Short mmCIF file of C-alpha atoms and ligand atoms in Angstrom, two decimals:
data_model
loop_
_atom_site.label_atom_id
_atom_site.label_comp_id
_atom_site.label_asym_id
_atom_site.label_seq_id
_atom_site.Cartn_x
_atom_site.Cartn_y
_atom_site.Cartn_z
CA MET A 1 -9.86 -29.26 3.84
CA ASP A 2 -8.45 -26.31 5.55
CA GLU A 3 -7.51 -28.22 9.08
CA HIS A 4 -3.74 -27.76 8.36
CA VAL A 5 -3.84 -24.15 7.72
CA ILE A 6 -3.23 -21.85 10.55
CA ARG A 7 -6.16 -19.67 11.32
CA ASN A 8 -4.56 -16.18 11.34
CA TYR A 9 -6.88 -14.79 8.78
CA ALA A 10 -10.78 -14.67 8.97
CA ARG A 11 -11.25 -16.08 5.37
CA ALA A 12 -14.43 -15.93 3.37
CA ASP A 13 -15.48 -19.16 2.11
CA ILE A 14 -15.30 -18.42 -1.59
CA VAL A 15 -12.87 -19.83 -3.68
CA PHE A 16 -11.78 -18.09 -6.96
CA VAL A 17 -10.52 -19.78 -10.09
CA SER A 18 -10.34 -17.24 -12.83
CA GLY A 19 -10.63 -13.68 -13.76
CA ASN A 20 -10.48 -11.29 -16.51
CA GLY A 21 -9.59 -7.54 -15.99
CA ALA A 22 -11.50 -6.28 -12.92
CA ILE A 23 -13.77 -9.38 -12.93
CA LEU A 24 -13.13 -12.47 -10.70
CA ARG A 25 -15.06 -15.99 -11.13
CA ASP A 26 -15.43 -18.39 -8.31
CA GLU A 27 -15.57 -22.24 -8.67
CA THR A 28 -19.39 -22.13 -9.27
CA GLY A 29 -18.98 -19.93 -12.10
CA ARG A 30 -20.45 -16.91 -10.57
CA GLU A 31 -18.68 -13.39 -11.50
CA TYR A 32 -17.51 -10.50 -9.08
CA LEU A 33 -16.43 -7.12 -9.65
CA ASP A 34 -13.31 -7.08 -7.86
CA PHE A 35 -12.77 -3.83 -6.43
CA LEU A 36 -10.10 -4.63 -3.83
CA SER A 37 -7.48 -6.51 -6.35
CA GLY A 38 -6.04 -8.55 -3.82
CA ILE A 39 -5.70 -5.72 -1.21
CA GLY A 40 -4.10 -3.49 -3.82
CA VAL A 41 -1.92 -6.05 -5.64
CA ASN A 42 -3.40 -6.88 -9.06
CA SER A 43 -2.86 -3.62 -10.63
CA LEU A 44 -3.14 -4.95 -14.25
CA GLY A 45 -6.36 -6.79 -13.05
CA HIS A 46 -6.73 -10.64 -13.91
CA GLY A 47 -5.20 -12.37 -16.98
CA HIS A 48 -3.47 -9.26 -18.36
CA PRO A 49 -2.30 -10.87 -21.75
CA ARG A 50 1.04 -8.69 -22.17
CA LEU A 51 1.86 -9.80 -18.52
CA VAL A 52 0.79 -13.31 -19.15
CA ASP A 53 3.05 -13.48 -22.45
CA ALA A 54 5.97 -12.06 -20.58
CA LEU A 55 5.75 -14.38 -17.42
CA ARG A 56 5.23 -17.57 -19.79
CA GLU A 57 8.26 -16.56 -21.71
CA GLN A 58 10.34 -15.72 -18.73
CA ALA A 59 9.27 -19.13 -16.76
CA ALA A 60 10.42 -20.89 -19.84
CA ARG A 61 13.90 -19.10 -19.82
CA VAL A 62 14.95 -18.83 -16.15
CA LEU A 63 13.09 -18.29 -12.79
CA HIS A 64 15.90 -17.89 -10.10
CA THR A 65 19.55 -17.17 -10.34
CA SER A 66 20.04 -15.50 -6.82
CA ASN A 67 21.63 -12.13 -6.13
CA LEU A 68 25.07 -13.45 -6.40
CA PHE A 69 24.67 -12.55 -10.27
CA ARG A 70 23.13 -9.61 -12.39
CA HIS A 71 19.69 -9.67 -13.68
CA PRO A 72 18.87 -7.68 -16.97
CA PHE A 73 15.26 -7.26 -15.75
CA THR A 74 16.13 -6.36 -11.99
CA GLU A 75 18.41 -3.53 -13.66
CA ARG A 76 15.66 -2.52 -15.85
CA VAL A 77 12.97 -2.18 -13.26
CA ALA A 78 15.50 -0.41 -10.87
CA ALA A 79 16.20 2.17 -13.55
CA LEU A 80 12.33 2.64 -14.52
CA LEU A 81 11.66 3.21 -10.74
CA ALA A 82 14.52 5.73 -10.32
CA GLU A 83 12.95 7.42 -13.46
CA ALA A 84 9.69 7.48 -12.14
CA THR A 85 10.56 8.57 -8.80
CA ASP A 86 13.35 11.02 -9.50
CA MET A 87 15.45 9.32 -6.69
CA GLN A 88 18.59 7.12 -7.22
CA ALA A 89 18.86 3.58 -6.46
CA VAL A 90 16.60 0.49 -5.37
CA PHE A 91 16.94 -2.46 -2.84
CA PHE A 92 14.61 -5.12 -3.92
CA CYS A 93 12.75 -7.88 -1.48
CA ASN A 94 9.48 -9.75 -1.65
CA SER A 95 6.79 -7.59 0.56
CA GLY A 96 5.76 -4.49 2.21
CA THR A 97 7.15 -5.36 5.38
CA GLU A 98 10.58 -6.20 4.25
CA ALA A 99 10.51 -2.80 2.17
CA THR A 100 9.88 -1.38 5.78
CA GLU A 101 12.71 -3.34 7.27
CA ALA A 102 15.24 -2.17 4.40
CA ALA A 103 14.32 1.39 5.09
CA LEU A 104 14.73 1.37 8.75
CA LYS A 105 18.10 -0.54 8.31
CA ILE A 106 19.41 2.01 5.67
CA ALA A 107 18.18 4.82 8.01
CA ARG A 108 20.22 3.45 10.98
CA LYS A 109 23.27 2.75 8.84
CA HIS A 110 23.08 6.20 7.20
CA GLN A 111 23.29 8.00 10.67
CA ARG A 112 25.94 5.49 11.57
CA ARG A 113 27.93 6.71 8.42
CA CYS A 114 27.22 10.44 9.15
CA GLY A 115 28.71 10.10 12.44
CA HIS A 116 25.65 9.96 14.40
CA PRO A 117 25.59 6.36 15.59
CA GLU A 118 23.31 7.62 18.57
CA ARG A 119 20.62 8.44 16.48
CA THR A 120 18.65 5.02 16.75
CA GLY A 121 15.00 5.93 17.23
CA PHE A 122 12.03 6.04 14.82
CA LEU A 123 9.23 8.58 14.90
CA ALA A 124 6.10 6.96 13.44
CA LEU A 125 2.52 7.99 13.61
CA GLU A 126 -0.80 7.02 15.12
CA HIS A 127 -2.94 4.74 12.88
CA GLY A 128 0.24 3.98 10.76
CA PHE A 129 0.53 0.48 9.35
CA HIS A 130 4.26 -0.74 8.29
CA GLY A 131 4.20 -4.46 8.14
CA ARG A 132 4.03 -7.45 10.64
CA THR A 133 8.04 -8.43 10.84
CA LEU A 134 9.31 -7.37 14.20
CA GLY A 135 10.93 -4.36 13.00
CA ALA A 136 8.11 -3.00 10.78
CA LEU A 137 5.70 -3.97 13.81
CA SER A 138 7.61 -1.92 16.16
CA VAL A 139 6.49 1.38 14.04
CA THR A 140 3.02 -0.23 13.45
CA HIS A 141 0.63 1.78 15.67
CA HIS A 142 -2.22 -0.59 16.22
CA ARG A 143 -1.69 -1.94 19.82
CA ALA A 144 -3.59 -5.12 19.19
CA TYR A 145 -1.12 -6.04 16.38
CA ARG A 146 1.87 -5.09 18.82
CA GLU A 147 1.30 -6.14 22.16
CA PRO A 148 1.35 -9.94 21.93
CA PHE A 149 4.88 -9.77 20.40
CA ALA A 150 6.34 -7.45 22.82
CA PRO A 151 9.19 -6.67 23.25
CA LEU A 152 9.74 -5.11 19.84
CA VAL A 153 12.51 -2.58 18.80
CA PRO A 154 12.80 0.19 21.58
CA GLY A 155 13.00 3.68 20.97
CA VAL A 156 9.88 3.95 18.88
CA ARG A 157 7.59 7.14 19.50
CA PHE A 158 4.12 7.60 18.06
CA LEU A 159 2.77 10.99 17.22
CA PRO A 160 -0.72 11.81 16.36
CA ALA A 161 -0.87 12.06 12.75
CA GLY A 162 -1.31 15.47 11.23
CA ASP A 163 -0.54 17.41 14.50
CA ALA A 164 1.88 19.71 13.46
CA ALA A 165 3.12 21.19 16.93
CA ALA A 166 3.70 17.52 18.17
CA LEU A 167 6.02 16.61 15.18
CA GLN A 168 7.83 19.87 16.09
CA ALA A 169 8.21 19.33 19.69
CA ALA A 170 9.37 15.74 18.91
CA PHE A 171 12.22 17.01 16.82
CA ASP A 172 13.04 19.54 19.54
CA ALA A 173 13.41 16.60 22.09
CA GLU A 174 15.58 14.27 19.97
CA VAL A 175 16.55 13.92 16.51
CA PRO A 176 15.65 10.36 15.36
CA ALA A 177 17.32 8.29 12.87
CA ALA A 178 14.03 8.36 10.84
CA LEU A 179 10.63 9.43 10.66
CA ILE A 180 7.95 7.04 8.69
CA LEU A 181 4.76 7.60 7.47
CA GLU A 182 2.31 6.88 4.76
CA PRO A 183 1.15 9.90 2.92
CA ILE A 184 -2.30 8.00 2.70
CA GLN A 185 -2.64 5.61 5.79
CA GLY A 186 -4.21 2.70 4.17
CA GLU A 187 -5.10 0.10 6.77
CA GLY A 188 -5.45 2.92 9.47
CA GLY A 189 -8.80 3.89 7.55
CA VAL A 190 -7.83 5.66 4.31
CA ARG A 191 -6.61 8.96 5.98
CA GLU A 192 -4.71 11.19 3.88
CA LEU A 193 -2.07 13.57 5.82
CA ALA A 194 -2.45 17.17 5.06
CA HIS A 195 0.04 18.30 2.28
CA ASP A 196 1.24 21.05 4.90
CA TYR A 197 1.96 18.44 7.38
CA LEU A 198 4.12 16.27 4.67
CA ARG A 199 6.26 19.36 4.18
CA LEU A 200 6.81 20.27 7.38
CA ALA A 201 7.88 16.51 8.09
CA ARG A 202 10.30 17.10 5.09
CA LYS A 203 11.67 20.38 6.26
CA LEU A 204 12.24 19.18 9.95
CA CYS A 205 14.02 16.03 8.77
CA SER A 206 16.14 17.83 6.25
CA ALA A 207 17.01 20.51 8.89
CA ARG A 208 17.99 18.03 11.72
CA GLY A 209 19.34 15.23 9.65
CA ALA A 210 16.73 12.92 10.03
CA VAL A 211 15.68 10.21 7.30
CA LEU A 212 12.13 10.67 5.93
CA ILE A 213 10.58 7.37 4.81
CA HIS A 214 7.58 7.71 3.04
CA ASP A 215 5.77 4.14 3.22
CA GLU A 216 3.99 4.13 -0.29
CA VAL A 217 3.08 0.40 -0.50
CA GLN A 218 -0.32 0.62 -0.48
CA CYS A 219 -0.72 4.32 -2.00
CA GLY A 220 2.19 4.04 -4.13
CA ALA A 221 3.09 3.07 -7.74
CA GLY A 222 0.56 5.13 -9.66
CA ARG A 223 -2.45 4.25 -7.47
CA THR A 224 -3.40 7.91 -6.69
CA GLY A 225 -2.87 9.52 -10.02
CA ALA A 226 0.78 10.36 -9.38
CA PHE A 227 3.78 7.89 -9.01
CA LEU A 228 4.26 8.59 -5.22
CA ALA A 229 1.58 9.84 -3.13
CA GLY A 230 3.82 12.18 -1.75
CA ASP A 231 4.16 13.79 -5.30
CA HIS A 232 0.76 15.29 -4.80
CA ALA A 233 2.19 17.74 -2.02
CA ASP A 234 5.72 18.00 -4.03
CA VAL A 235 7.45 16.15 -1.23
CA LYS A 236 10.16 13.86 -2.11
CA PRO A 237 11.24 11.35 0.67
CA ASP A 238 14.95 10.27 1.58
CA ILE A 239 13.46 6.52 1.00
CA ALA A 240 10.18 5.47 -0.46
CA THR A 241 8.86 1.84 -0.03
CA LEU A 242 6.64 0.17 -2.61
CA ALA A 243 5.22 -3.33 -2.86
CA LYS A 244 1.78 -4.39 -3.47
CA PRO A 245 0.96 -3.38 -6.96
CA LEU A 246 4.53 -3.33 -8.39
CA ALA A 247 4.60 -6.46 -9.81
CA ALA A 248 1.08 -6.83 -10.79
CA GLY A 249 0.17 -9.89 -8.57
CA LEU A 250 3.65 -11.25 -7.64
CA PRO A 251 5.67 -10.67 -4.59
CA LEU A 252 7.75 -7.76 -5.04
CA GLY A 253 9.02 -5.07 -2.75
CA ALA A 254 11.10 -2.01 -2.87
CA ALA A 255 13.01 0.54 -0.88
CA VAL A 256 13.83 3.39 -3.32
CA VAL A 257 16.54 5.45 -2.23
CA ALA A 258 17.64 9.10 -2.89
CA ALA A 259 21.06 9.90 -3.98
CA GLY A 260 22.29 10.63 -0.44
CA LEU A 261 21.74 7.37 0.84
CA ALA A 262 22.32 5.13 -2.20
CA ASP A 263 25.66 3.75 -0.85
CA ALA A 264 24.55 3.45 2.82
CA LEU A 265 24.52 -0.67 2.15
CA VAL A 266 27.55 -2.23 1.15
CA PRO A 267 27.87 -5.99 0.37
CA GLY A 268 26.86 -8.16 3.12
CA ASP A 269 24.86 -5.21 5.17
CA HIS A 270 21.56 -6.72 3.95
CA GLY A 271 20.14 -9.19 1.44
CA SER A 272 17.25 -11.31 0.33
CA THR A 273 17.53 -14.47 -1.66
CA PHE A 274 14.56 -14.22 -3.67
CA GLY A 275 14.38 -10.46 -3.82
CA GLY A 276 14.16 -9.02 -7.35
CA GLY A 277 14.50 -12.33 -9.24
CA PRO A 278 14.07 -12.57 -12.92
CA LEU A 279 10.50 -13.54 -12.86
CA VAL A 280 8.78 -10.86 -10.79
CA CYS A 281 10.93 -7.99 -12.45
CA ARG A 282 9.68 -9.38 -15.54
CA ALA A 283 6.29 -8.73 -14.41
CA ALA A 284 7.18 -5.39 -12.59
CA GLU A 285 8.37 -4.14 -16.06
CA VAL A 286 5.36 -4.76 -17.96
CA PHE A 287 3.36 -3.17 -15.06
CA LEU A 288 5.88 0.14 -14.83
CA CYS A 289 5.81 0.29 -18.77
CA GLU A 290 1.90 0.21 -19.04
CA LEU A 291 1.81 2.77 -16.13
CA ARG A 292 4.28 5.07 -17.94
CA ASP A 293 2.53 4.55 -21.57
CA GLY A 294 -1.08 5.53 -20.75
CA LEU A 295 -2.41 3.55 -17.73
CA GLY A 296 -1.24 6.53 -15.18
CA GLU A 297 -3.74 8.83 -16.95
CA HIS A 298 -6.59 6.07 -16.87
CA VAL A 299 -6.12 5.53 -13.29
CA ALA A 300 -6.23 9.42 -12.92
CA ALA A 301 -9.63 9.38 -14.67
CA ARG A 302 -10.92 6.38 -12.97
CA GLY A 303 -9.91 7.84 -9.78
CA ALA A 304 -11.87 11.10 -10.44
CA GLN A 305 -14.86 9.22 -11.44
CA LEU A 306 -15.01 6.93 -8.58
CA GLY A 307 -14.15 10.10 -5.92
CA ASP A 308 -17.27 11.86 -7.80
CA GLY A 309 -19.50 8.79 -7.44
CA LEU A 310 -18.82 8.47 -3.72
CA HIS A 311 -19.13 12.04 -2.92
CA ALA A 312 -22.57 12.04 -4.83
CA LEU A 313 -23.61 9.06 -2.64
CA ALA A 314 -22.25 10.93 0.76
CA ALA A 315 -24.70 13.74 -0.59
CA GLU A 316 -27.51 10.93 -0.75
CA PHE A 317 -26.86 8.78 2.24
CA PRO A 318 -26.32 10.22 5.97
CA VAL A 319 -24.74 7.08 7.12
CA ILE A 320 -21.61 8.24 5.01
CA ALA A 321 -19.52 10.22 7.30
CA GLU A 322 -16.92 11.06 5.15
CA VAL A 323 -15.52 10.26 1.69
CA ARG A 324 -11.44 9.54 2.05
CA GLY A 325 -8.53 9.11 0.07
CA ARG A 326 -7.37 9.73 -3.79
CA GLY A 327 -7.37 8.21 -7.37
CA LEU A 328 -7.92 4.40 -6.79
CA LEU A 329 -7.47 4.23 -3.07
CA ARG A 330 -10.83 5.38 -1.47
CA GLY A 331 -12.89 4.93 1.59
CA LEU A 332 -16.16 5.35 2.82
CA ARG A 333 -16.22 6.09 6.67
CA LEU A 334 -19.92 5.16 7.85
CA ARG A 335 -21.32 5.97 10.85
CA HIS A 336 -22.58 2.50 11.63
CA GLY A 337 -22.67 -0.77 9.64
CA ALA A 338 -19.61 -0.79 7.61
CA PRO A 339 -18.93 -4.52 8.12
CA ASP A 340 -22.60 -5.31 6.97
CA LEU A 341 -22.31 -3.12 3.94
CA GLN A 342 -19.18 -5.04 2.89
CA ARG A 343 -20.85 -8.25 3.50
CA THR A 344 -24.04 -7.21 1.51
CA LEU A 345 -21.82 -5.82 -1.27
CA LEU A 346 -20.11 -9.11 -1.63
CA ASP A 347 -23.24 -11.12 -1.53
CA ASN A 348 -24.40 -9.01 -4.19
CA GLY A 349 -21.10 -9.21 -6.37
CA LEU A 350 -18.80 -6.17 -5.31
CA ILE A 351 -15.67 -7.40 -3.62
CA THR A 352 -14.52 -4.42 -1.25
CA ASN A 353 -13.00 -4.76 2.48
CA CYS A 354 -13.70 -3.06 5.77
CA THR A 355 -10.56 -1.39 7.55
CA ALA A 356 -10.01 0.18 10.68
CA GLY A 357 -13.81 -0.83 11.90
CA ASP A 358 -15.74 1.75 10.21
CA VAL A 359 -14.26 2.23 6.75
CA VAL A 360 -15.16 0.36 3.71
CA ARG A 361 -12.17 0.21 1.20
CA PHE A 362 -11.99 0.45 -2.55
CA LEU A 363 -8.76 -0.72 -4.29
CA PRO A 364 -9.57 -1.40 -7.80
CA PRO A 365 -7.26 -2.75 -10.44
CA TYR A 366 -5.85 0.18 -12.69
CA VAL A 367 -7.39 -1.51 -15.40
CA VAL A 368 -10.86 -1.15 -14.12
CA THR A 369 -13.14 0.36 -16.99
CA ALA A 370 -15.69 3.48 -16.42
CA GLU A 371 -18.59 1.15 -16.99
CA GLN A 372 -17.42 -1.16 -14.29
CA THR A 373 -16.87 1.50 -12.02
CA ASP A 374 -20.44 3.04 -12.58
CA GLN A 375 -21.62 -0.65 -12.18
CA ALA A 376 -19.78 -0.72 -8.71
CA LEU A 377 -21.16 2.57 -7.58
CA ASP A 378 -24.65 1.24 -8.37
CA LEU A 379 -24.06 -1.67 -6.37
CA LEU A 380 -23.09 0.46 -3.39
CA ARG A 381 -26.17 2.72 -3.65
CA GLU A 382 -28.21 -0.72 -3.34
CA GLY A 383 -26.18 -1.88 -0.57
CA LEU A 384 -26.61 1.60 1.27
CA ALA A 385 -30.06 1.38 0.81
CA ALA A 386 -30.54 -1.78 2.08
CA LEU A 387 -28.32 -0.87 5.25
CA PRO A 388 -30.56 -1.50 8.33
CA LYS A 389 -31.28 1.55 10.58
CA PRO A 390 -29.09 1.51 13.81
CA ASP A 391 -30.92 0.40 16.69
CA ARG A 392 -32.30 3.26 18.52
CA GLY A 393 -31.54 1.95 21.93
CA LYS A 394 -27.79 1.78 21.16
CA LYS A 395 -25.26 4.42 20.34
C1 PLP B 401 1.27 0.73 4.16
C2 PLP B 401 1.79 -0.67 4.34
N1 PLP B 401 3.17 -0.82 4.75
C3 PLP B 401 3.33 -2.10 4.84
C4 PLP B 401 2.54 -3.19 4.72
C5 PLP B 401 3.02 -4.52 4.54
O1 PLP B 401 2.83 -5.21 3.36
P1 PLP B 401 3.14 -7.01 3.30
O2 PLP B 401 1.97 -7.41 3.87
O3 PLP B 401 3.47 -6.98 1.85
O4 PLP B 401 4.20 -7.28 4.10
C6 PLP B 401 1.24 -2.61 4.19
C7 PLP B 401 0.36 -4.00 4.03
O5 PLP B 401 -0.97 -3.77 4.12
C8 PLP B 401 0.63 -1.58 3.75
O6 PLP B 401 -0.24 -1.20 3.66
#
């Protein structure tokens, strides 16, 4: 029945029909432990009662009115984001890639407004992922994603992630409109950038007048135990992009902007028909209030439990080369067999995914329980024990 769906995804032949918290049920009634949450999206898990009630109520009132009119929930979510980030103002859109587009455009507009129209280039990092639309793709590193769609936005330079000397040299050569980076590179293999490197990036951007964009689409909005992953390094960007977990399963993206850039966009400069409408913002309001009122501490505790468990497994199984990530964004880099392990886990009822070829990634919902975290670690131990030894003839 899928012959009319474009084959741009490698989909597993499983149909999920319902869920509850971190549990998903397929059409045969089989239950799975969801340690992927729709690639970091279902922050409140499945069937969260407060979220379901709020959406029911909002759906009965009004779904969409356009950005030609004010919405109380849009304004409320913007205020909650400003409070959580200590930043000034928010542009709303529908996805991570659109949040990147907005950030890049705001950066260029800001430079133009500051008398630097010549600053149009962007610095980005190797292993970085920022989305699939043409602008966002231009600052996404993976060549296989970019090459079929060339030519992309000119003036993008990729720097080796974490290399302080290369960063310094790039700024010495030319001041870009913006430097864009993920404090924890998600799709690139759950690689956390060193805090000193993040601080150097902040220092160079401030000193030279470049805009610092933190792409927090995957690592932000509370997933690592702080609202922004950059908070762990005490680094505030000029623009933080958010999306995946923000509306707990509905499509909402945001570019949260610091005070100096908040009026870079004026009416007509940029827009989105659906962005930040009443229904998604109602969901985001529930999520942000839950996060503020105790869920944030729960994430920190479950994140520590998951991290400790993964480190214990790494001590037990030499096939684990590295435990990566923070909070509820974790990765296990394997010496071999990461895709095999992911398939075995799925067969045994644990949903994860494999990224960057050799990393099994865990993005459980924020509401995952301590017991479910232990269950996932047990399933992982079984999966690791069942992993075939590498063929001696091969490397
Ligand atoms: C860090 C980061 N930025 C941007 C994106 C793009 O988000 P979307 O798929 O919602 O466009 C992703 C998606 O995985 C991401 O991880």
